[in-house]
Short mmCIF file of C-alpha atoms and ligand atoms in Angstrom, two decimals:
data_model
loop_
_atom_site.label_atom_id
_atom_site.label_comp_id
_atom_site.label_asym_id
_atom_site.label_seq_id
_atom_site.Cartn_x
_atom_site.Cartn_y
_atom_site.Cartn_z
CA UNK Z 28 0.00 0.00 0.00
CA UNK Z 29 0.79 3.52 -0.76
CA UNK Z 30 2.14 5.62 1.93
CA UNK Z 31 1.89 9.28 1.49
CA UNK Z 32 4.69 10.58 4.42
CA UNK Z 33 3.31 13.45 6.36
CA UNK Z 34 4.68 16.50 7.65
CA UNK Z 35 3.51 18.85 10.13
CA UNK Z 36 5.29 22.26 10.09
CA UNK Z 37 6.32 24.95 12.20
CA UNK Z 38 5.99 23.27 15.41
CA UNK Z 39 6.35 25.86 18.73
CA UNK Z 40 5.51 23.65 21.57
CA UNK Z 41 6.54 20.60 22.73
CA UNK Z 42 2.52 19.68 23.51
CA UNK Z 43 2.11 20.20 19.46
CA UNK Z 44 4.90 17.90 18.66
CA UNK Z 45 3.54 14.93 20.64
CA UNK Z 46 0.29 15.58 18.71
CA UNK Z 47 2.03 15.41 15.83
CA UNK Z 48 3.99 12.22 16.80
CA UNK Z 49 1.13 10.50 18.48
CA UNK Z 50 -1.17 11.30 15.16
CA UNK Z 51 1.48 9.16 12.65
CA UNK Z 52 3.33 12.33 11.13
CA UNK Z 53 6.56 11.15 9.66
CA UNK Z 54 8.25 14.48 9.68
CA UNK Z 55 7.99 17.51 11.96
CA UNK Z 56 9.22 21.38 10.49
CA UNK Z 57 10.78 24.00 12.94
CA UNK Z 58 10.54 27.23 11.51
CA UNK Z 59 13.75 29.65 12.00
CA UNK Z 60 12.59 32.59 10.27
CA UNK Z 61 12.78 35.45 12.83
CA UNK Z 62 9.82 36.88 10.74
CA UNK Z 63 7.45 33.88 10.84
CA UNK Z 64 4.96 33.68 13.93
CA UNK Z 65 6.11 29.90 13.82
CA UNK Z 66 9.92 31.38 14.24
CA UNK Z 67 11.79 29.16 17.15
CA UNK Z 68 15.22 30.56 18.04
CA UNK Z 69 18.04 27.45 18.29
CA UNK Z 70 17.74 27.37 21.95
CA UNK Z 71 14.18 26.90 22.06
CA UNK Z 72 14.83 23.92 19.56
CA UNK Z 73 17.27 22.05 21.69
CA UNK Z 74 14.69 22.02 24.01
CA UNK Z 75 11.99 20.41 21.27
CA UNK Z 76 14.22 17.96 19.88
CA UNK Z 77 14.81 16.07 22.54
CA UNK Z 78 11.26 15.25 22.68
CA UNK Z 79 11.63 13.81 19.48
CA UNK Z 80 11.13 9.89 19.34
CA UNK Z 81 13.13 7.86 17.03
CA UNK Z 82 12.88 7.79 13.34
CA UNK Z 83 10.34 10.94 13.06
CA UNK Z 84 12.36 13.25 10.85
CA UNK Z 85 12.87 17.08 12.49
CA UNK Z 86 12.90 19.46 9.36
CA UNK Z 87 14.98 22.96 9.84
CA UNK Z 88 13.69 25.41 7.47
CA UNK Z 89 15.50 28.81 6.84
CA UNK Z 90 15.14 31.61 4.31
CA UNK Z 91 18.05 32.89 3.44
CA UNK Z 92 20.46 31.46 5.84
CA UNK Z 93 24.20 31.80 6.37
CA UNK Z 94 26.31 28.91 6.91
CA UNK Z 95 26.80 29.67 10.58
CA UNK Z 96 22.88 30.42 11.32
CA UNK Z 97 22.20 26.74 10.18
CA UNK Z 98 25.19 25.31 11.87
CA UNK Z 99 23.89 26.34 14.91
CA UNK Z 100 20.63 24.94 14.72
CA UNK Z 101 22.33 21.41 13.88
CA UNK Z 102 24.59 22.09 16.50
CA UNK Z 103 21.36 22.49 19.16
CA UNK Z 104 19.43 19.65 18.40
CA UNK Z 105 18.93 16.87 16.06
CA UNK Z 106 17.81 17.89 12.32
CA UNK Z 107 17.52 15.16 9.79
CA UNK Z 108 16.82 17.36 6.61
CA UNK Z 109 17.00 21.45 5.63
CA UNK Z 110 14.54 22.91 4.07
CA UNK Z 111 15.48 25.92 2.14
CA UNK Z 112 12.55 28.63 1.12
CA UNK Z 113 14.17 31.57 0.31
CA UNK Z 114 16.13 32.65 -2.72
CA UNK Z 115 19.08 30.66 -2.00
CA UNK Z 116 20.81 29.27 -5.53
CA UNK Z 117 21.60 25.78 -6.12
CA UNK Z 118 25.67 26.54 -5.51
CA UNK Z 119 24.21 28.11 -2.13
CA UNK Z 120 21.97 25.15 -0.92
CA UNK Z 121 24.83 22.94 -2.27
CA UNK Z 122 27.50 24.43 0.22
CA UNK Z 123 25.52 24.92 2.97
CA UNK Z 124 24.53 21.47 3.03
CA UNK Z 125 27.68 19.90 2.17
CA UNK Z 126 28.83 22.24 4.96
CA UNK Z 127 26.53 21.05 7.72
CA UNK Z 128 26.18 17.39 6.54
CA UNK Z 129 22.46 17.41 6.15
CA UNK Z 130 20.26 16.65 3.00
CA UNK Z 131 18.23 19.51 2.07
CA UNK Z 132 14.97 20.14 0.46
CA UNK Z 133 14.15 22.79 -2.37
CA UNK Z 134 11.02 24.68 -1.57
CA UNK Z 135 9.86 25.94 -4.85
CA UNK Z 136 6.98 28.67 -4.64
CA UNK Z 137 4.78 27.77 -7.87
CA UNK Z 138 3.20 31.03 -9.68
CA UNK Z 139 -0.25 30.48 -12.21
CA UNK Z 140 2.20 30.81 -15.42
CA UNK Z 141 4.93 28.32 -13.65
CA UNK Z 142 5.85 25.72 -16.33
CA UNK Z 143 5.66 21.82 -16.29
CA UNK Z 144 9.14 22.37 -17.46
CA UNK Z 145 10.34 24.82 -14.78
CA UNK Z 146 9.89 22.24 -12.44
CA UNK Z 147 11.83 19.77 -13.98
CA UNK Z 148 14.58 21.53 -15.13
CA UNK Z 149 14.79 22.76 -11.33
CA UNK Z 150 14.98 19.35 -10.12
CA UNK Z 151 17.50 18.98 -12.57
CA UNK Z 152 19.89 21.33 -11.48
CA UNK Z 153 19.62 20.91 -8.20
CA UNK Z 154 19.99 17.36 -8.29
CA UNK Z 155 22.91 18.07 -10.49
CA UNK Z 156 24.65 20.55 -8.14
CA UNK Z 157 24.37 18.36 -4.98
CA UNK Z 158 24.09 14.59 -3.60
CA UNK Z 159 22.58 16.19 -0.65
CA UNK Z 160 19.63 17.53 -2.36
CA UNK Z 161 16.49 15.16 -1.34
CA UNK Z 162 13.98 17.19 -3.47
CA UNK Z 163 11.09 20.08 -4.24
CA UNK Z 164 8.83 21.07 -1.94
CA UNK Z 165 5.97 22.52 -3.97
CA UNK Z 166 3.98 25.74 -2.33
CA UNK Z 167 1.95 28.63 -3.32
CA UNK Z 168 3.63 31.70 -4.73
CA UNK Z 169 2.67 34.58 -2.63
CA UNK Z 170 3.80 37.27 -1.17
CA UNK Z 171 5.41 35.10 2.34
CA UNK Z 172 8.47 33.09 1.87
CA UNK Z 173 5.97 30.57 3.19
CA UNK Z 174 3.46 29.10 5.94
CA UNK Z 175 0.42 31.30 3.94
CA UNK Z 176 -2.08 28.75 3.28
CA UNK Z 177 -2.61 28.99 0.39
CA UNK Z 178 -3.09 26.81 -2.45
CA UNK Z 179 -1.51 26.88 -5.94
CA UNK Z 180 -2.55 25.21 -8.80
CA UNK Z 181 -1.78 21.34 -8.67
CA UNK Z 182 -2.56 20.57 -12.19
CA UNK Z 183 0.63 22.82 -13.05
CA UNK Z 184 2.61 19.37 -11.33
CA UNK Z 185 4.01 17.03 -14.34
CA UNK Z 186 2.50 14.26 -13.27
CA UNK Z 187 6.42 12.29 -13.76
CA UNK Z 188 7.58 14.56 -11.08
CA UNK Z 189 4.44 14.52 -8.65
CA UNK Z 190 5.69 10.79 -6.89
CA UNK Z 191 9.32 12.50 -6.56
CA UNK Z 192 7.81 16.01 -4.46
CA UNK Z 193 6.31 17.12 -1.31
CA UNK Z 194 2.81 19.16 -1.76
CA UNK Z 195 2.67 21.83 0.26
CA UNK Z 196 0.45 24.79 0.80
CA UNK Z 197 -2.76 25.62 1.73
CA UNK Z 198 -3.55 21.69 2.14
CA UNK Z 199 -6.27 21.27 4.94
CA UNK Z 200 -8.23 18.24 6.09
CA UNK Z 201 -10.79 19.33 3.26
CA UNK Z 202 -8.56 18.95 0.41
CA UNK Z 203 -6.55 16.05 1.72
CA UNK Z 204 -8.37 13.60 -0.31
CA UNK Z 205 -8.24 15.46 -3.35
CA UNK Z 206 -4.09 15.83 -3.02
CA UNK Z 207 -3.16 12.19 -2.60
CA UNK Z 208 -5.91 11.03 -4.74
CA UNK Z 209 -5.48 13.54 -7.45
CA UNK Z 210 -1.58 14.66 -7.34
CA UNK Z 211 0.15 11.27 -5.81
CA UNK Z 212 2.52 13.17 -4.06
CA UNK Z 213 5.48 11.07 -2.34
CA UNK Z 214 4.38 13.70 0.73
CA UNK Z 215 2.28 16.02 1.88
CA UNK Z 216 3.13 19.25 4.21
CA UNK Z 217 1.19 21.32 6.60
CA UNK Z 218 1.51 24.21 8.74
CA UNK Z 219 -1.89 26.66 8.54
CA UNK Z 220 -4.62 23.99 8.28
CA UNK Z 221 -3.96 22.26 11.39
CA UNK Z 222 -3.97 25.55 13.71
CA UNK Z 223 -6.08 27.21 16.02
CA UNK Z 224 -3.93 30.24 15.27
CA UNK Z 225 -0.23 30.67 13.83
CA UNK Z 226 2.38 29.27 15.23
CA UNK Z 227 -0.36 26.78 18.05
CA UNK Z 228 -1.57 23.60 16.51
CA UNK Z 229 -5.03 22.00 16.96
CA UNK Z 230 -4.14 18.29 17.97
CA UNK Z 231 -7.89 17.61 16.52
CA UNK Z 232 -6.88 19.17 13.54
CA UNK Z 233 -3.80 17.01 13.09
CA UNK Z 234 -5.37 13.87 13.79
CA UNK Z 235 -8.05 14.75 11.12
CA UNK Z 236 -5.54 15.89 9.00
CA UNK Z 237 -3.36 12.42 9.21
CA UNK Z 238 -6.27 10.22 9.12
CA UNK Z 239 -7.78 11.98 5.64
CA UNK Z 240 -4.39 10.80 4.42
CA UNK Z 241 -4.08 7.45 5.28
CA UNK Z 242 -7.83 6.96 4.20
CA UNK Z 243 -7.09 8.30 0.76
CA UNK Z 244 -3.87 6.44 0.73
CA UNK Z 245 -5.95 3.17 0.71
CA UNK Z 246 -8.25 4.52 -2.47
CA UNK Z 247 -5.07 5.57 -4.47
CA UNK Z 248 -3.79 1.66 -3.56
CA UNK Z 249 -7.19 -0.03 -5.05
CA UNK Z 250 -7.69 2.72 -7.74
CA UNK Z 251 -5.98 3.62 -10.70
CA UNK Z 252 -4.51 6.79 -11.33
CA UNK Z 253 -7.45 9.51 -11.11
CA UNK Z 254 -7.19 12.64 -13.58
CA UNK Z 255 -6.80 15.47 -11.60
CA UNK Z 256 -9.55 17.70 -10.98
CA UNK Z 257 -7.92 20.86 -10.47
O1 LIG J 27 5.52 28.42 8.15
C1 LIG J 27 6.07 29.53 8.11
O2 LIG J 27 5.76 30.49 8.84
C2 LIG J 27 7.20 29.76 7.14
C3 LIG J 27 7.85 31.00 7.13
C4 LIG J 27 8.90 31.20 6.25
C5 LIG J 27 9.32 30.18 5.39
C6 LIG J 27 8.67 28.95 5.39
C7 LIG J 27 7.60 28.74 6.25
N1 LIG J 27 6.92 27.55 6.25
C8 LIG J 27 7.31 26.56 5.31
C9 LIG J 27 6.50 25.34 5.21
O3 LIG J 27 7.03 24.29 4.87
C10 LIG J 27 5.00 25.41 5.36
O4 LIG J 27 4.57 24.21 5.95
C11 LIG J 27 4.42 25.55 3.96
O5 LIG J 27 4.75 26.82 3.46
C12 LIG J 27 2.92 25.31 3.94
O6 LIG J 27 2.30 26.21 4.81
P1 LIG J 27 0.67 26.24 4.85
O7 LIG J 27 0.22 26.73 3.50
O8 LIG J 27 0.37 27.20 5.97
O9 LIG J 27 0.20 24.85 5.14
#
């Protein structure tokens, strides 16, 4: 069977990322964009990681980071993967990866005139300039570096790439089904839809969240591909 992997992003408190845990996520994102409301400082990380059970994934994600800003997050606590979502180049993500020893994640903000062949050729490259690049992270293109809720148009996703990314934005226990059913991601990500308000989770929320997943997880494993429907 099918297993889309689930994160949950921009954990804050250490009562969100037992929900998290407790729900099935596979991943959990920590947020260290002073700007963001979801924005934990290194410290404050140390302190969440080490609530973190074995083999869930912790996700740093910066914007614009120098090499020393992630070091010191890697340095607090335990991150398995960076997530870059700013306008870092491939050379960039490439050294500061290589630097720190971590596989990193391209977060690519689609636009309504973004090209099936944008995409690609940005897998390309990055897979090109770096064995620690893990992949694209797909999210809206608005005006936040990220965390917005809002959803871009998944039909823009060459369906050759879709099992290879992680669909992000704007995804909500109401369009769950639609996303794994539809798109086939290899994961899903989440930050607004499973919050009371930014930066606090709704454990409900997550468990609702997780469970639309697995439940459309075992359609997409007795159904054939679906055409999309947006
Ligand atoms: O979540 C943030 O506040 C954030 C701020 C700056 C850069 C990235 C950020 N989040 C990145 C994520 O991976 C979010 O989960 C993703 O953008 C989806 O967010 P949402 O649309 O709210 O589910």
């Amino acid at each position: 069977m099918h297993r889309t992997r689930i994160k949950i992003c921009g954990i804050t408190r250490e009562q969100d990322l037992h929900a998290a845990v407790d729900a099935g996520a596979d991943a959990l994102g920590f947020v260290f964009y002073p700007k963001s409301p979801r924005y934990v400082t290194p410290e404050q990380f140390a302190l969440l990681a080490r609530a973190l059970p074995p083999y869930v994934s912790s996700v740093a994600l910066f914007v614009n980071p120098t090499l020393a800003e992630v070091e010191a997050v890697v340095r607090a606590g335990q991150v398995s993967l960076i997530q870059f979502h700013g306008d870092e180049t491939a050379g960039q993500c490439a050294a500061i990866a290589q630097q720190a020893g971590r596989p990193f994640v391209r977060a690519y903000r689609v636009k309504p005139d973004t090209a099936a062949s944008d995409l690609l050729s940005c897998e390309l490259a990055y897979r090109a300039a770096s064995p620690w690049f893990s992949g694209l992270l797909l999210d809206a293109y608005v005006d936040a570096y990220g965390g917005a809720g809002k959803v871009f148009d998944w039909s823009l996703i060459p369906k050759e790439l879709a099992p290879r990314v992680v669909l992000s934005g704007g995804l909500s226990v109401q369009n769950a089904t639609d996303a794994v059913v539809h798109v086939r991601p290899f994961a899903v990500d989440i930050s607004s839809g499973v919050e009371e308000s930014k930066g606090i989770k709704d454990a409900r929320k997550i468990a609702a969240f997780v469970a639309a997943v697995r439940a459309a997880d075992a359609i997409t494993t007795s159904e054939p591909h679906h055409e999309r429907s947006t």
